[in-house]
Coordinates of C-alpha atoms in Angstrom, one line a residue:
M1 CA -33.8 65.0 -79.9
N2 CA -33.4 62.7 -76.9
Q3 CA -36.6 60.9 -75.9
A4 CA -37.3 60.7 -72.2
Y5 CA -37.7 57.2 -70.8
E6 CA -39.0 56.0 -67.5
P7 CA -36.4 54.3 -65.3
L8 CA -36.0 50.6 -66.1
R9 CA -37.7 48.2 -63.7
L10 CA -38.0 44.5 -63.3
H11 CA -41.1 42.3 -62.9
V12 CA -41.2 40.2 -59.8
P13 CA -44.1 37.6 -59.9
E14 CA -46.3 37.4 -56.9
P15 CA -48.7 34.6 -56.0
S16 CA -52.5 35.4 -56.3
G17 CA -53.0 34.5 -52.6
R18 CA -51.2 35.2 -49.4
P19 CA -52.0 34.5 -45.7
G20 CA -55.3 36.3 -44.8
C21 CA -56.7 36.5 -48.3
K22 CA -58.3 33.8 -50.5
T23 CA -56.3 32.7 -53.5
D24 CA -57.5 33.6 -57.0
F25 CA -56.9 30.5 -59.0
S26 CA -58.0 32.0 -62.3
Y27 CA -54.4 32.0 -63.5
L28 CA -54.5 28.2 -63.9
R29 CA -56.0 28.4 -67.5
L30 CA -58.5 25.6 -67.0
T31 CA -60.5 23.9 -69.8
D32 CA -63.7 21.8 -69.6
A33 CA -63.4 18.0 -69.2
G34 CA -63.4 16.1 -72.5
T35 CA -62.8 19.1 -74.8
V36 CA -59.1 18.7 -75.5
R37 CA -58.2 16.7 -78.6
K38 CA -56.2 13.5 -78.5
P39 CA -53.6 13.5 -81.4
A40 CA -52.2 10.6 -83.3
I41 CA -49.3 8.9 -81.6
D42 CA -46.9 10.0 -84.2
V43 CA -47.8 13.7 -84.1
E44 CA -45.0 16.2 -84.7
P45 CA -43.9 18.0 -81.6
A46 CA -44.7 21.4 -83.1
D47 CA -48.3 20.3 -83.6
T48 CA -48.8 19.8 -79.8
A49 CA -48.5 23.5 -79.1
D50 CA -52.2 23.8 -78.3
L51 CA -52.0 20.8 -76.0
A52 CA -49.2 22.4 -74.1
K53 CA -51.5 25.5 -73.4
G54 CA -54.8 23.8 -72.8
L55 CA -55.5 21.2 -70.0
I56 CA -56.4 17.6 -70.7
R57 CA -59.2 16.6 -68.4
V58 CA -61.4 13.6 -68.4
L59 CA -63.5 13.6 -65.2
D60 CA -66.1 16.4 -64.9
D61 CA -67.6 17.7 -61.6
E62 CA -70.2 14.9 -61.6
G63 CA -67.8 12.1 -62.1
N64 CA -68.5 11.4 -65.7
A65 CA -65.5 10.4 -68.0
L66 CA -65.7 12.5 -71.1
G67 CA -63.8 12.9 -74.4
P68 CA -61.2 11.0 -76.4
W69 CA -58.7 10.6 -73.5
A70 CA -61.4 8.6 -71.6
E71 CA -61.4 5.8 -74.1
G72 CA -59.7 2.5 -73.4
V73 CA -58.9 2.9 -69.7
P74 CA -59.7 -0.5 -68.1
V75 CA -61.8 -0.5 -64.9
E76 CA -59.3 -2.8 -63.3
I77 CA -56.7 -0.1 -63.7
L78 CA -59.0 2.4 -62.0
R79 CA -59.6 0.1 -59.1
K80 CA -55.8 -0.6 -58.7
G81 CA -55.3 3.1 -58.9
M82 CA -57.8 3.8 -56.1
R83 CA -56.0 1.3 -53.8
A84 CA -52.6 2.7 -54.6
M85 CA -53.8 6.3 -53.9
L86 CA -55.5 5.3 -50.6
K87 CA -52.4 3.3 -49.5
T88 CA -50.2 6.3 -50.3
R89 CA -52.3 8.7 -48.3
I90 CA -52.6 6.3 -45.3
F91 CA -48.9 5.6 -45.4
D92 CA -48.1 9.3 -45.5
N93 CA -50.4 10.1 -42.6
R94 CA -48.9 7.5 -40.4
M95 CA -45.3 8.5 -41.2
V96 CA -46.0 12.1 -40.5
V97 CA -47.2 11.1 -37.0
A98 CA -44.1 8.9 -36.6
Q99 CA -41.9 11.9 -37.4
R100 CA -43.8 14.0 -34.8
Q101 CA -43.1 11.2 -32.3
K102 CA -39.3 11.6 -33.1
K103 CA -39.1 8.1 -34.6
M104 CA -37.6 9.6 -37.8
S105 CA -35.9 12.9 -38.5
F106 CA -37.8 14.1 -41.6
Y107 CA -40.7 13.3 -43.9
M108 CA -42.3 14.6 -47.1
Q109 CA -45.9 13.6 -47.9
S110 CA -47.6 13.7 -51.3
L111 CA -51.0 14.9 -50.1
G112 CA -53.0 15.9 -53.2
E113 CA -50.6 14.5 -55.7
E114 CA -51.3 10.7 -55.3
A115 CA -52.8 10.3 -58.8
I116 CA -49.7 11.3 -60.7
G117 CA -47.3 8.6 -59.6
S118 CA -49.8 5.8 -59.2
A119 CA -51.4 6.3 -62.6
Q120 CA -48.2 6.6 -64.5
A121 CA -46.7 3.5 -62.7
L122 CA -49.7 1.5 -63.9
A123 CA -49.3 2.8 -67.4
L124 CA -45.6 1.7 -67.5
N125 CA -44.0 -1.7 -67.5
I126 CA -42.5 -2.9 -64.2
D127 CA -39.0 -2.9 -65.8
D128 CA -39.2 0.6 -67.1
M129 CA -37.0 2.8 -64.9
C130 CA -38.5 5.8 -62.9
F131 CA -36.3 8.6 -61.8
P132 CA -38.5 10.2 -59.2
T133 CA -38.3 13.2 -56.8
Y134 CA -39.3 13.0 -53.2
R135 CA -43.0 13.1 -53.7
Q136 CA -43.6 10.0 -55.9
Q137 CA -44.0 7.4 -53.2
S138 CA -47.3 6.5 -55.0
I139 CA -45.1 4.8 -57.6
L140 CA -43.9 2.4 -55.0
M141 CA -47.4 1.8 -53.7
A142 CA -48.7 1.1 -57.2
R143 CA -45.8 -1.4 -57.8
E144 CA -46.6 -3.0 -54.4
V145 CA -43.1 -2.6 -53.0
P146 CA -43.0 -4.2 -49.5
L147 CA -43.5 -1.5 -46.8
V148 CA -41.2 -2.8 -44.1
G149 CA -38.0 -1.9 -46.1
L150 CA -39.4 1.5 -46.9
I151 CA -40.2 2.2 -43.3
C152 CA -36.8 1.0 -42.1
Q153 CA -35.2 3.5 -44.5
L154 CA -37.3 6.2 -43.0
L155 CA -36.3 5.2 -39.4
S156 CA -32.6 4.9 -40.4
N157 CA -32.4 1.7 -38.3
E158 CA -30.2 -1.4 -38.5
R159 CA -32.4 -2.8 -41.3
D160 CA -32.2 0.3 -43.4
P161 CA -31.6 -1.0 -46.9
L162 CA -29.5 2.1 -47.7
K163 CA -27.5 1.8 -44.4
G164 CA -28.3 5.3 -43.3
R165 CA -26.7 7.0 -46.3
Q166 CA -29.8 8.7 -47.6
L167 CA -32.2 11.2 -45.9
P168 CA -35.5 9.6 -45.0
I169 CA -37.9 9.2 -48.0
M170 CA -35.0 9.2 -50.5
Y171 CA -35.6 5.5 -51.4
S172 CA -33.8 3.3 -53.9
V173 CA -35.5 0.2 -55.1
K174 CA -33.8 -1.1 -58.3
E175 CA -35.8 -4.3 -58.6
S176 CA -39.0 -2.2 -58.8
G177 CA -37.6 0.3 -61.3
F178 CA -37.3 3.1 -58.8
F179 CA -34.0 4.9 -59.2
T180 CA -32.2 6.4 -56.1
I181 CA -33.8 9.7 -55.2
S182 CA -31.5 12.7 -55.3
G183 CA -31.8 15.6 -52.9
N184 CA -30.2 17.8 -55.6
L185 CA -32.9 19.3 -57.7
A186 CA -33.2 18.5 -61.5
T187 CA -30.6 15.7 -61.5
Q188 CA -33.5 13.2 -62.3
F189 CA -34.0 14.7 -65.8
V190 CA -30.5 14.2 -67.0
Q191 CA -30.2 10.8 -65.4
G192 CA -33.5 9.7 -66.9
V193 CA -32.6 10.9 -70.4
G194 CA -29.2 9.2 -70.1
W195 CA -30.7 5.9 -69.0
G196 CA -33.2 6.0 -71.8
M197 CA -30.4 6.7 -74.3
A198 CA -28.4 3.8 -72.8
S199 CA -31.4 1.5 -73.2
A200 CA -31.6 2.4 -76.9
I201 CA -27.9 2.0 -77.4
K202 CA -28.1 -1.5 -76.0
G203 CA -31.1 -2.3 -78.2
D204 CA -33.3 -2.9 -75.2
T205 CA -37.1 -2.1 -75.1
K206 CA -37.2 -0.5 -71.6
I207 CA -38.0 3.2 -71.4
A208 CA -37.3 5.8 -68.7
S209 CA -39.5 8.2 -66.9
A210 CA -38.1 11.2 -65.1
W211 CA -39.7 13.6 -62.6
I212 CA -39.1 17.2 -61.6
G213 CA -41.0 19.9 -59.7
D214 CA -42.0 23.3 -61.2
G215 CA -39.3 25.1 -59.2
A216 CA -36.5 22.8 -60.4
T217 CA -37.3 23.7 -64.0
A218 CA -35.2 26.8 -63.3
E219 CA -32.1 24.6 -62.9
S220 CA -29.6 24.2 -65.7
D221 CA -30.0 20.3 -65.7
F222 CA -33.6 20.7 -66.8
H223 CA -32.5 22.5 -70.0
T224 CA -29.6 20.2 -70.7
A225 CA -31.9 17.2 -70.4
L226 CA -34.3 18.7 -72.9
T227 CA -31.5 19.3 -75.4
F228 CA -30.3 15.7 -75.2
A229 CA -33.8 14.2 -75.2
H230 CA -34.7 16.2 -78.3
V231 CA -31.5 15.7 -80.3
Y232 CA -31.3 12.0 -79.8
R233 CA -35.0 11.3 -79.5
A234 CA -34.4 9.5 -76.2
P235 CA -37.2 7.1 -75.2
V236 CA -38.1 9.0 -72.1
I237 CA -41.1 10.7 -70.4
L238 CA -40.3 14.0 -68.8
N239 CA -42.7 14.8 -66.0
V240 CA -43.0 18.3 -64.6
V241 CA -45.1 18.2 -61.4
N242 CA -46.5 21.7 -61.2
N243 CA -47.9 21.7 -57.7
Q244 CA -47.7 25.5 -57.6
W245 CA -45.1 25.8 -54.9
A246 CA -41.4 25.2 -54.7
I247 CA -41.1 25.2 -50.9
S248 CA -42.3 28.8 -50.3
T249 CA -41.7 30.1 -53.8
F250 CA -44.7 30.4 -56.1
Q251 CA -44.5 28.6 -59.5
A252 CA -44.4 31.9 -61.4
I253 CA -40.9 32.6 -60.1
A254 CA -39.7 29.5 -62.1
G255 CA -41.4 30.8 -65.2
G256 CA -45.0 29.6 -65.1
E257 CA -46.7 33.0 -65.2
A258 CA -46.6 34.1 -68.9
T259 CA -46.4 30.6 -70.4
T260 CA -46.8 26.9 -69.3
F261 CA -44.0 24.5 -68.4
A262 CA -45.2 22.2 -71.1
G263 CA -44.7 25.0 -73.6
R264 CA -41.0 24.8 -73.0
G265 CA -41.0 21.3 -74.2
V266 CA -42.6 22.3 -77.5
G267 CA -40.0 25.0 -77.9
C268 CA -37.3 22.4 -77.6
G269 CA -38.8 20.1 -80.2
I270 CA -40.5 17.7 -77.7
A271 CA -44.1 16.7 -77.9
S272 CA -45.8 18.1 -74.8
L273 CA -49.1 17.8 -73.0
R274 CA -50.5 19.8 -70.1
V275 CA -52.7 17.6 -68.0
D276 CA -55.0 17.7 -64.9
G277 CA -52.8 16.0 -62.4
N278 CA -55.7 15.4 -60.0
D279 CA -57.7 13.4 -62.6
F280 CA -56.5 9.8 -62.4
V281 CA -58.1 8.8 -65.7
A282 CA -56.4 11.7 -67.5
V283 CA -53.0 11.0 -65.9
Y284 CA -53.2 7.3 -66.9
A285 CA -54.3 8.1 -70.5
A286 CA -51.6 10.8 -71.1
S287 CA -48.9 8.5 -69.5
A288 CA -49.9 5.6 -71.7
W289 CA -49.8 7.8 -74.8
A290 CA -46.3 9.1 -73.9
A291 CA -45.0 5.6 -73.2
E292 CA -46.3 4.4 -76.5
R293 CA -44.5 7.2 -78.3
A294 CA -41.2 6.2 -76.5
R295 CA -41.6 2.5 -77.3
R296 CA -42.2 3.3 -81.0
N297 CA -39.0 5.3 -81.3
L298 CA -41.0 8.5 -81.8
G299 CA -39.0 10.4 -79.2
P300 CA -39.6 12.0 -75.8
T301 CA -42.7 13.5 -74.4
M302 CA -43.0 16.2 -71.7
L303 CA -46.0 16.0 -69.4
E304 CA -46.9 19.0 -67.2
W305 CA -49.1 17.8 -64.3
V306 CA -51.2 20.6 -62.9
T307 CA -51.8 19.8 -59.3
Y308 CA -51.5 21.3 -55.8
R309 CA -49.2 20.5 -52.9
A310 CA -51.9 20.2 -50.3
G311 CA -49.7 19.9 -47.3
P312 CA -46.4 21.4 -46.2
H313 CA -43.3 21.1 -48.3
S314 CA -41.9 18.8 -45.6
T315 CA -42.3 18.3 -41.8
S316 CA -39.9 21.3 -41.4
D317 CA -42.3 23.7 -43.2
D318 CA -45.3 25.7 -42.2
P319 CA -47.1 26.8 -45.4
S320 CA -49.5 29.1 -43.5
K321 CA -46.6 31.5 -43.4
Y322 CA -46.7 32.1 -47.2
R323 CA -50.2 31.1 -48.4
P324 CA -53.7 30.8 -47.1
A325 CA -54.0 27.9 -44.6
D326 CA -57.2 26.6 -46.3
D327 CA -55.9 26.9 -49.9
W328 CA -56.3 23.3 -50.9
S329 CA -60.1 23.3 -50.1
Y330 CA -60.5 25.9 -52.8
F331 CA -58.2 24.4 -55.4
P332 CA -60.5 24.0 -58.5
L333 CA -59.1 20.6 -59.5
G334 CA -60.2 19.0 -56.2
D335 CA -58.9 15.9 -54.4
P336 CA -57.7 13.1 -56.8
I337 CA -59.0 10.3 -54.5
A338 CA -62.5 11.9 -54.1
R339 CA -62.7 12.4 -57.8
L340 CA -61.8 8.8 -58.8
K341 CA -64.1 7.5 -56.1
Q342 CA -67.0 9.5 -57.4
H343 CA -66.4 8.2 -60.9
L344 CA -66.1 4.5 -59.9
V345 CA -69.2 4.7 -57.8
K346 CA -71.1 6.3 -60.7
I347 CA -70.1 3.5 -63.1
G348 CA -71.0 0.8 -60.5
H349 CA -67.4 -0.4 -59.7
W350 CA -67.0 1.0 -56.2
S351 CA -69.1 1.8 -53.2
E352 CA -69.0 3.6 -49.9
E353 CA -68.8 0.2 -48.2
E354 CA -65.9 -1.0 -50.3
H355 CA -64.1 2.3 -49.8
A356 CA -64.4 1.9 -46.0
A357 CA -63.3 -1.8 -46.1
V358 CA -60.3 -1.2 -48.4
S359 CA -59.2 1.8 -46.3
A360 CA -59.4 -0.3 -43.2
E361 CA -57.5 -3.2 -44.9
L362 CA -54.7 -0.8 -46.0
E363 CA -54.5 0.9 -42.7
A364 CA -54.0 -2.5 -41.0
E365 CA -51.3 -3.4 -43.6
V366 CA -49.4 -0.1 -42.9
I367 CA -49.7 -0.5 -39.1
A368 CA -48.4 -4.1 -39.3
A369 CA -45.4 -3.0 -41.4
Q370 CA -44.6 -0.1 -39.1
K371 CA -44.6 -2.3 -36.1
E372 CA -42.3 -4.8 -37.7
A373 CA -40.0 -2.1 -38.9
E374 CA -39.8 -0.5 -35.5
Q375 CA -38.6 -3.7 -34.0
Y376 CA -35.3 -3.0 -35.7
G377 CA -35.0 0.4 -34.1
T378 CA -36.1 4.0 -34.6
L379 CA -34.2 7.3 -34.6
A380 CA -35.0 7.7 -30.9
G381 CA -33.8 4.2 -30.0
G382 CA -30.3 4.4 -31.4
Q383 CA -30.5 1.1 -33.3
I384 CA -28.6 2.3 -36.4
P385 CA -26.4 0.5 -39.0
S386 CA -23.0 -0.5 -37.8
A387 CA -20.2 2.1 -38.2
A388 CA -18.4 -0.6 -40.2
T389 CA -20.8 0.0 -43.1
M390 CA -19.1 3.4 -43.9
F391 CA -16.2 1.4 -45.3
E392 CA -18.4 -0.8 -47.5
D393 CA -19.8 -0.4 -51.0
V394 CA -17.2 2.1 -52.1
Y395 CA -14.5 0.0 -53.6
K396 CA -14.8 -3.5 -55.2
E397 CA -11.8 -4.5 -53.1
M398 CA -11.2 -2.5 -49.9
P399 CA -7.8 -0.7 -50.0
E400 CA -5.3 -1.3 -47.2
H401 CA -5.6 2.1 -45.7
L402 CA -9.3 1.7 -45.2
K403 CA -8.8 -1.8 -43.7
R404 CA -6.3 -0.2 -41.2
Q405 CA -8.8 2.5 -40.3
R406 CA -11.6 0.0 -39.7
Q407 CA -9.3 -2.0 -37.5
E408 CA -8.4 1.1 -35.5
L409 CA -12.2 1.6 -34.8
G410 CA -12.3 -2.0 -33.6
I411 CA -15.1 -3.0 -36.0

């Protein structure tokens, strides 16, 4: 007897908020601050399964630092983190305005995500190599990279250190452990794993940290990187920044609906943590834990940072077309700067007056750097790197046919 079946159908994930209706953030699977355990540094990857489902949080709604992950985080690190986050937000704000003034072609800000890059940068050594995406400029701020060169790169002017060969915001700062940003998604993971493996092969002590967005976890490079990291126990931190949106596509489309992105790491034999990415203290503590595992030859760690892309994907995007315009104001994990400020004030190591003074100081620093960079040209002014640079940095010794072509151009 043949049984009658309903027609087959597919499940297409939908976000829990669209323009005109308030987002329901209950899908985030939140836990209370201070309630998630901190395992031994040599924990077996399979024994982190609960940590990949929960959410490591330290700061509660009143600014108290709670639980085992709060222990041992120096106040000086918190103060440096506050400065780095403020500097990142001020820098972003001014560069968005400059783009609107047609001084540069393109910009991508990290509004709402400043804690992730700055805290991890402070947990790593300066010679550890970061393989970032285009929203980790807070790493550069935490490592105090000079701003003039960064702005020249944005303006694509005659002092652009990358000679106009990269889109604005795709920096490359080798001396500060900041690997060249790739516009192709997911490449950072395989590059970071490979660099970490090379460091181990050479007998070095430097580790790698690679970054990827939630949407890019659907790329094949993501899975390849996890295989190599697990098999060879590469000394690398694998960061998944789950900011809920891959341009206009909700994170569930990439697989974040029925499970967590950190859970994929556990399935691949990698110790994995799911962390409140808007909690600077939690980000620093989890990053330091992962870095220590890598340095002790205990293998890779995957860190899923739960955060929210508060602004547009880029200056070419209008997020109000696909999500509520006021979404960020309702995001339950709040603003990372406001949360760290509340904590520092509560423990007596910050104040409203200092906050205003530091903000003004950093604003003046960014303005001065922008003025200096603009002296070398902006996109609107036409002061761009010489056409001769297209023949450089390709071959160790320039072949004859390129020499002839350059001569024909008269440069």
